[in-house]
mmCIF file of C-alpha atoms in Angstrom:
data_model
loop_
_atom_site.group_PDB
_atom_site.id
_atom_site.type_symbol
_atom_site.label_atom_id
_atom_site.label_comp_id
_atom_site.label_asym_id
_atom_site.label_seq_id
_atom_site.Cartn_x
_atom_site.Cartn_y
_atom_site.Cartn_z
ATOM 1 C CA MET U 806 0.000 0.000 0.000
ATOM 2 C CA PRO U 807 1.510 3.376 -0.939
ATOM 3 C CA VAL U 808 1.592 5.851 1.959
ATOM 4 C CA GLN U 809 3.127 9.302 2.386
ATOM 5 C CA VAL U 810 5.679 10.130 5.072
ATOM 6 C CA THR U 811 4.326 12.977 7.200
ATOM 7 C CA GLU U 812 6.882 12.963 10.016
ATOM 8 C CA LEU U 813 10.266 11.384 10.686
ATOM 9 C CA LEU U 814 10.574 10.009 14.216
ATOM 10 C CA PRO U 815 13.489 8.735 16.311
ATOM 11 C CA GLY U 816 14.524 5.094 16.189
ATOM 12 C CA GLN U 817 14.060 4.477 12.450
ATOM 13 C CA ARG U 818 10.336 5.209 12.710
ATOM 14 C CA ALA U 819 8.061 7.548 10.792
ATOM 15 C CA ARG U 820 4.465 8.675 10.775
ATOM 16 C CA VAL U 821 2.749 7.935 7.463
ATOM 17 C CA SER U 822 -0.672 8.783 6.128
ATOM 18 C CA VAL U 823 -3.125 7.687 3.457
ATOM 19 C CA ASP U 824 -6.716 8.886 3.045
ATOM 20 C CA GLY U 825 -6.530 10.729 6.363
ATOM 21 C CA VAL U 826 -5.445 7.634 8.290
ATOM 22 C CA SER U 827 -2.122 8.056 10.058
ATOM 23 C CA ARG U 828 0.079 5.499 11.763
ATOM 24 C CA GLU U 829 3.609 5.000 12.991
ATOM 25 C CA VAL U 830 5.740 2.520 11.032
ATOM 26 C CA SER U 831 9.303 1.241 10.830
ATOM 27 C CA VAL U 832 11.479 2.789 8.132
ATOM 28 C CA ALA U 833 14.584 0.742 8.972
ATOM 29 C CA LEU U 834 14.587 -0.844 5.494
ATOM 30 C CA VAL U 835 14.501 2.431 3.524
ATOM 31 C CA GLU U 836 17.326 4.959 3.210
ATOM 32 C CA ASP U 837 17.271 8.699 2.571
ATOM 33 C CA LEU U 838 13.657 9.370 3.507
ATOM 34 C CA ALA U 839 12.201 12.838 3.742
ATOM 35 C CA VAL U 840 8.813 14.184 4.751
ATOM 36 C CA GLY U 841 6.607 14.055 1.667
ATOM 37 C CA ASP U 842 8.173 10.891 0.228
ATOM 38 C CA PHE U 843 5.939 7.981 -0.665
ATOM 39 C CA VAL U 844 6.820 4.478 0.492
ATOM 40 C CA ILE U 845 5.338 1.049 0.029
ATOM 41 C CA LEU U 846 3.962 -0.167 3.363
ATOM 42 C CA HIS U 847 3.777 -3.869 4.212
ATOM 43 C CA VAL U 848 2.664 -5.061 7.662
ATOM 44 C CA GLY U 849 4.017 -2.036 9.482
ATOM 45 C CA TYR U 850 7.286 -1.725 7.556
ATOM 46 C CA ALA U 851 8.175 0.690 4.790
ATOM 47 C CA ILE U 852 9.862 -1.609 2.273
ATOM 48 C CA GLY U 853 10.792 0.831 -0.485
ATOM 49 C CA LYS U 854 10.403 4.324 -1.867
ATOM 50 C CA LEU U 855 7.859 4.971 -4.583
ATOM 51 C CA ASP U 856 7.652 7.730 -7.160
ATOM 52 C CA GLU U 857 4.843 10.182 -6.304
ATOM 53 C CA ASP U 858 3.085 9.751 -9.666
ATOM 54 C CA GLU U 859 3.150 5.967 -9.364
ATOM 55 C CA ALA U 860 1.902 6.167 -5.766
ATOM 56 C CA ARG U 861 -1.024 8.387 -6.763
ATOM 57 C CA ARG U 862 -1.924 6.126 -9.719
ATOM 58 C CA THR U 863 -1.856 3.073 -7.454
ATOM 59 C CA LEU U 864 -4.010 4.771 -4.816
ATOM 60 C CA ALA U 865 -6.507 5.809 -7.516
ATOM 61 C CA LEU U 866 -6.714 2.206 -8.768
ATOM 62 C CA ILE U 867 -7.284 0.940 -5.225
ATOM 63 C CA ALA U 868 -10.049 3.530 -4.688
ATOM 64 C CA GLU U 869 -11.668 2.526 -7.998
ATOM 65 C CA ALA U 870 -11.610 -1.152 -7.018
ATOM 66 C CA VAL U 871 -13.171 -0.377 -3.627
ATOM 67 C CA ASP U 872 -15.899 1.686 -5.327
ATOM 68 C CA LYS U 873 -16.682 -1.187 -7.720
ATOM 69 C CA LEU U 874 -16.859 -3.645 -4.841
ATOM 70 C CA ALA U 875 -19.200 -1.327 -2.957
ATOM 71 C CA GLU U 876 -21.438 -0.991 -6.042
ATOM 72 C CA GLY U 877 -21.599 -4.766 -6.366
ATOM 73 C CA ALA U 878 -22.571 -5.171 -2.719
ATOM 74 C CA ALA U 879 -25.469 -2.717 -3.011
#
C-alpha cells in the first residue's frame, strides 16, 4: 500500500498517512527518507520508496476497485 511520510521520528520510525489515516511505522529498510516521500507499506514496515506519480496512480486504482466492490454489494 503506498503511503506518504508525514513525520520522521526517532529510532528508524516515521508517521505515514493515506486517506486521512495516520500510523507509525518502521522505516529501517529504507534509506534517505524525507517528509513528503511515498513508500510502500507492508505489515508495518516501509519496504521501499515509490515515485509520487506511481503512488497516486496506485491509490486511484485501489479507490476505484473499492468503489466497484461497494457498487456490487449494493
